[in-house]
Each structure stands twice: as C-alpha cells, then as structure tokens.
C-alpha cells in the first residue's frame, strides 16, 4: 500500500469545521482527535523535509502548537489537511532555512526505514534498506522547492490541486517542480548505480 | 521523429495529469524513442522508490509532550475565562473605562455642536448695518438709533 493511503485520511470540510468548532467551544477531545488523525502526516512531512528524526520530532511539536493556537481561527476555507500541511511546511521552511538541513551521517541508522520485509531474504532486505537510504538522502539533497513538491506528491499522495493550495502556487508550477525534482532524483540515483 | 519529450510531460504522464491529446502524443513518442523510453522508466523507478518509503508513526513521546502542552494551554485559557466571568477586572480598571468613555462622548458631542453651529451660520443671508448721518436738528434720542436694512443682493 502506498504511504499516501495511510497518511491522508479522507475528511470532509464539514467534519473539519465541526472539529474546529468543538475545539473553539472547549472540547478537549477535539484536539486529541485532530492530533491522532494528523500526527503521522505532520511527522512524516517534517522527517522527509528535514531528514532528521529528532529534529522532525521537535518540528512536529512546534507545528501542533501552532495548529492548537490557530485552530479557533480556522473557518473551513480549505480542508483541514491542506491547512495543517501549509502550517507545517511554512514552519519547516522557517526552521530549516535558519539552521540548514542536517546533511551529515547518511549511512547510520538515522534513517528509520521500517521493519524488514519477511517476503525477502536477508540480503535482499539489506539491499532494499541501502537503496531506501540513498533515495532518502538524495531527496534531502534536492533544492527545497522541488523537495517539497515531490514529498507532497509521492510520499504524502496529495493531488496537484492540493499541492497548489498548500504551496500557494499555480498547478502548472506544481507540475514543473514535481517533474524537475523527480528528474534530478533519477539522475542522482542512476549515477549512484 | 519529433524532438525528445520534456521531463515535465513524462512526469505528468505518470500521474495521469495529461489531457487526452497530450497523452496520445507521449504514448506514441515513447514507443518510437528509446531515449525517452529510458527516461520514463527512470522516472517511474524514482516514483516507485519514493512510494515504497515507509510512513513513520510519530513517536509516542511526541504525543505525550503535545498533550501536556495542550492541556496546560487549556487550563490557562479556562482560568482567564473564569477570571473574566467573576469580574476579574479591578474597580480602578472599571473606573478608568468609564472615564475614557465619558471623555470620548464629550468630544464627539462638542464636534457635533460645532458642526451644527457652522451649518446654521452658513444658511442665513448677509446683513449690513446702515447708520444714517447725524444732523444737528435731530433730537438727541435718535442719535443712537440704528436701522438695519437687508443687503441689496
């Protein structure tokens, strides 16, 4: 199953505004529900943009505090998913822009690539893990504007329209950024063998 | 054969984001062009690799930290609301508000009165004082009499 299917639960805007209203009226369970639903999405986005699990944890926490603070002002103009992605992305841009990406230490266990596939042999799993590490490293090495578009499309499974709404650019720009990001990854990975 | 296809078209093709005419063009071109075929395969591999990357669960510690933080904020918010409902403002603050409001009303009223006076003075016709020349034959009682006549135009 593609990661996107796990990370982007289908939400209606009516449900979104209802959640925001409950939060505004003081229902503590509303924020908990929102956190349960969106924390994997936010954490993964922060992880793929920063390339560092510890930093991703800090970033996610800060994003949720921003969401908590901003939720009473949410009026349902866009879906909650798009709204939270936008907050997360802007926050990551601000933080990563100041600190720079954590590009050191590609080869260590920093990249949590999930459990090994039981259908594969140990050698195959090692190769797959190595490949996964190289893809993750290449992804973090992309210029931010391409990396954001590729992560939102291929890892988070957003449509071009949703990405355009999150990035606040035209759909044509989204198409171009995704293509350029993928093509750079292709060149990097082909050169890498 | 036409020129090679741009990565943008090939990438959009993988996402089914091409309109029917573009789609046909790409499919026909790729069948005949080994270079574009190779590029398309490379892009497809990249997409497959990316989609195969596992989605991570947020660490439990993150959930606990956020929960603690959110609860602390809610407590602060409720306390503020409670203070408000119990008349948390001091008597001095209330008096200050009344004084400010009164002063603002007074200023507004003065401006209105001034505007009204100005408007009424502009509506009235101009008047001229005509003082008749004094002659010695006239009685002293008439010296101070002033006749006011409206202006000619």
mmCIF file of C-alpha atoms in Angstrom, chain A residues 37-167:
data_model
loop_
_atom_site.group_PDB
_atom_site.id
_atom_site.type_symbol
_atom_site.label_atom_id
_atom_site.label_comp_id
_atom_site.label_asym_id
_atom_site.label_seq_id
_atom_site.Cartn_x
_atom_site.Cartn_y
_atom_site.Cartn_z
ATOM 1 C CA UNK A 37 -5.520 11.888 12.735
ATOM 2 C CA UNK A 38 -2.814 14.227 11.518
ATOM 3 C CA UNK A 39 0.282 13.479 13.583
ATOM 4 C CA UNK A 40 1.659 10.769 11.237
ATOM 5 C CA UNK A 41 1.180 13.114 8.296
ATOM 6 C CA UNK A 42 2.899 16.043 10.021
ATOM 7 C CA UNK A 43 5.709 13.926 11.465
ATOM 8 C CA UNK A 44 6.449 12.309 8.101
ATOM 9 C CA UNK A 45 6.441 15.626 6.309
ATOM 10 C CA UNK A 46 8.848 17.093 8.879
ATOM 11 C CA UNK A 47 11.003 13.962 8.699
ATOM 12 C CA UNK A 48 11.231 13.961 4.904
ATOM 13 C CA UNK A 49 11.909 17.672 4.717
ATOM 14 C CA UNK A 50 14.499 17.723 7.490
ATOM 15 C CA UNK A 51 15.991 14.256 7.121
ATOM 16 C CA UNK A 52 16.484 14.003 10.870
ATOM 17 C CA UNK A 53 14.097 12.066 13.170
ATOM 18 C CA UNK A 54 14.983 14.078 16.286
ATOM 19 C CA UNK A 55 14.583 17.382 14.505
ATOM 20 C CA UNK A 56 11.350 16.106 12.927
ATOM 21 C CA UNK A 57 10.001 15.426 16.413
ATOM 22 C CA UNK A 58 10.759 18.972 17.544
ATOM 23 C CA UNK A 59 9.321 20.414 14.353
ATOM 24 C CA UNK A 60 6.129 18.351 14.715
ATOM 25 C CA UNK A 61 5.594 19.501 18.257
ATOM 26 C CA UNK A 62 6.014 23.122 17.245
ATOM 27 C CA UNK A 63 3.652 22.630 14.299
ATOM 28 C CA UNK A 64 0.944 21.196 16.565
ATOM 29 C CA UNK A 65 1.285 24.059 18.984
ATOM 30 C CA UNK A 66 0.774 26.435 16.082
ATOM 31 C CA UNK A 67 -2.223 24.393 14.966
ATOM 32 C CA UNK A 68 -3.599 24.489 18.506
ATOM 33 C CA UNK A 69 -3.225 28.246 18.634
ATOM 34 C CA UNK A 70 -4.591 28.840 15.129
ATOM 35 C CA UNK A 71 -7.464 26.357 15.141
ATOM 36 C CA UNK A 72 -10.034 28.773 16.625
ATOM 37 C CA UNK A 73 -9.455 30.984 13.584
ATOM 38 C CA UNK A 74 -9.933 28.139 11.088
ATOM 39 C CA UNK A 75 -13.107 28.834 9.083
ATOM 40 C CA UNK A 76 -13.051 25.992 6.571
ATOM 41 C CA UNK A 77 -11.835 27.963 3.546
ATOM 42 C CA UNK A 78 -9.640 24.993 2.664
ATOM 43 C CA UNK A 79 -9.634 21.443 4.027
ATOM 44 C CA UNK A 80 -8.074 20.958 7.432
ATOM 45 C CA UNK A 81 -5.499 18.683 5.824
ATOM 46 C CA UNK A 82 -4.373 21.424 3.413
ATOM 47 C CA UNK A 83 -4.434 23.990 6.225
ATOM 48 C CA UNK A 84 -2.250 21.868 8.511
ATOM 49 C CA UNK A 85 0.152 20.970 5.689
ATOM 50 C CA UNK A 86 0.553 24.670 4.981
ATOM 51 C CA UNK A 87 1.352 25.423 8.616
ATOM 52 C CA UNK A 88 3.806 22.520 8.765
ATOM 53 C CA UNK A 89 5.511 23.487 5.543
ATOM 54 C CA UNK A 90 5.855 27.144 6.483
ATOM 55 C CA UNK A 91 7.199 26.184 9.875
ATOM 56 C CA UNK A 92 9.748 23.782 8.368
ATOM 57 C CA UNK A 93 10.797 26.429 5.863
ATOM 58 C CA UNK A 94 11.386 28.909 8.668
ATOM 59 C CA UNK A 95 13.295 26.498 10.889
ATOM 60 C CA UNK A 96 15.272 24.682 8.203
ATOM 61 C CA UNK A 97 16.020 27.932 6.454
ATOM 62 C CA UNK A 98 17.650 29.257 9.586
ATOM 63 C CA UNK A 99 19.501 26.108 10.601
ATOM 64 C CA UNK A 100 20.135 24.476 7.250
ATOM 65 C CA UNK A 101 19.498 20.811 6.570
ATOM 66 C CA UNK A 102 21.135 18.135 8.643
ATOM 67 C CA UNK A 103 23.065 16.543 5.860
ATOM 68 C CA UNK A 104 25.611 14.622 7.902
ATOM 69 C CA UNK A 105 25.614 10.928 8.618
ATOM 70 C CA UNK A 106 23.686 9.306 5.781
ATOM 71 C CA UNK A 107 24.966 5.852 6.401
ATOM 72 C CA UNK A 108 23.898 5.398 10.016
ATOM 73 C CA UNK A 109 20.605 4.186 11.398
ATOM 74 C CA UNK A 110 19.271 7.755 11.350
ATOM 75 C CA UNK A 111 17.023 6.659 8.513
ATOM 76 C CA UNK A 112 14.365 4.529 10.051
ATOM 77 C CA UNK A 113 13.265 2.521 7.043
ATOM 78 C CA UNK A 114 10.674 0.416 8.783
ATOM 79 C CA UNK A 115 10.703 -3.304 9.534
ATOM 80 C CA UNK A 116 12.307 -5.717 7.030
ATOM 81 C CA UNK A 117 10.019 -7.353 4.515
ATOM 82 C CA UNK A 118 9.504 -11.025 5.535
ATOM 83 C CA UNK A 119 8.943 -11.972 1.889
ATOM 84 C CA UNK A 120 12.529 -11.010 1.084
ATOM 85 C CA UNK A 121 15.709 -12.736 2.105
ATOM 86 C CA UNK A 122 18.189 -11.022 4.460
ATOM 87 C CA UNK A 123 20.456 -9.972 1.611
ATOM 88 C CA UNK A 124 17.560 -8.528 -0.352
ATOM 89 C CA UNK A 125 16.384 -6.634 2.712
ATOM 90 C CA UNK A 126 19.862 -5.171 3.203
ATOM 91 C CA UNK A 127 19.969 -4.030 -0.404
ATOM 92 C CA UNK A 128 16.486 -2.550 -0.152
ATOM 93 C CA UNK A 129 17.429 -0.729 3.062
ATOM 94 C CA UNK A 130 20.563 0.618 1.408
ATOM 95 C CA UNK A 131 18.564 1.758 -1.604
ATOM 96 C CA UNK A 132 15.986 3.377 0.666
ATOM 97 C CA UNK A 133 18.728 5.257 2.478
ATOM 98 C CA UNK A 134 20.155 6.531 -0.777
ATOM 99 C CA UNK A 135 16.719 7.661 -2.000
ATOM 100 C CA UNK A 136 16.073 9.452 1.292
ATOM 101 C CA UNK A 137 19.490 11.087 1.142
ATOM 102 C CA UNK A 138 19.013 12.151 -2.471
ATOM 103 C CA UNK A 139 15.618 13.577 -1.574
ATOM 104 C CA UNK A 140 17.021 15.746 1.201
ATOM 105 C CA UNK A 141 19.737 16.886 -1.203
ATOM 106 C CA UNK A 142 17.176 18.392 -3.606
ATOM 107 C CA UNK A 143 16.534 22.148 -3.635
ATOM 108 C CA UNK A 144 13.742 22.873 -1.154
ATOM 109 C CA UNK A 145 11.112 23.908 -3.716
ATOM 110 C CA UNK A 146 11.496 20.622 -5.626
ATOM 111 C CA UNK A 147 11.757 18.529 -2.472
ATOM 112 C CA UNK A 148 8.539 19.988 -1.053
ATOM 113 C CA UNK A 149 6.591 19.271 -4.238
ATOM 114 C CA UNK A 150 7.957 15.721 -4.581
ATOM 115 C CA UNK A 151 7.337 14.880 -0.913
ATOM 116 C CA UNK A 152 3.772 16.179 -1.047
ATOM 117 C CA UNK A 153 3.075 14.250 -4.230
ATOM 118 C CA UNK A 154 4.942 10.960 -3.919
ATOM 119 C CA UNK A 155 5.109 10.452 -0.169
ATOM 120 C CA UNK A 156 2.008 12.216 1.046
ATOM 121 C CA UNK A 157 -0.114 11.478 -2.017
ATOM 122 C CA UNK A 158 -1.642 14.921 -2.482
ATOM 123 C CA UNK A 159 -3.202 15.833 -5.815
ATOM 124 C CA UNK A 160 -1.709 18.605 -7.945
ATOM 125 C CA UNK A 161 -4.569 20.901 -6.878
ATOM 126 C CA UNK A 162 -3.986 20.184 -3.199
ATOM 127 C CA UNK A 163 -0.258 20.814 -3.577
ATOM 128 C CA UNK A 164 -1.003 24.082 -5.360
ATOM 129 C CA UNK A 165 -3.214 25.091 -2.421
ATOM 130 C CA UNK A 166 -0.570 24.147 0.158
ATOM 131 C CA UNK A 167 2.301 25.844 -1.666
#
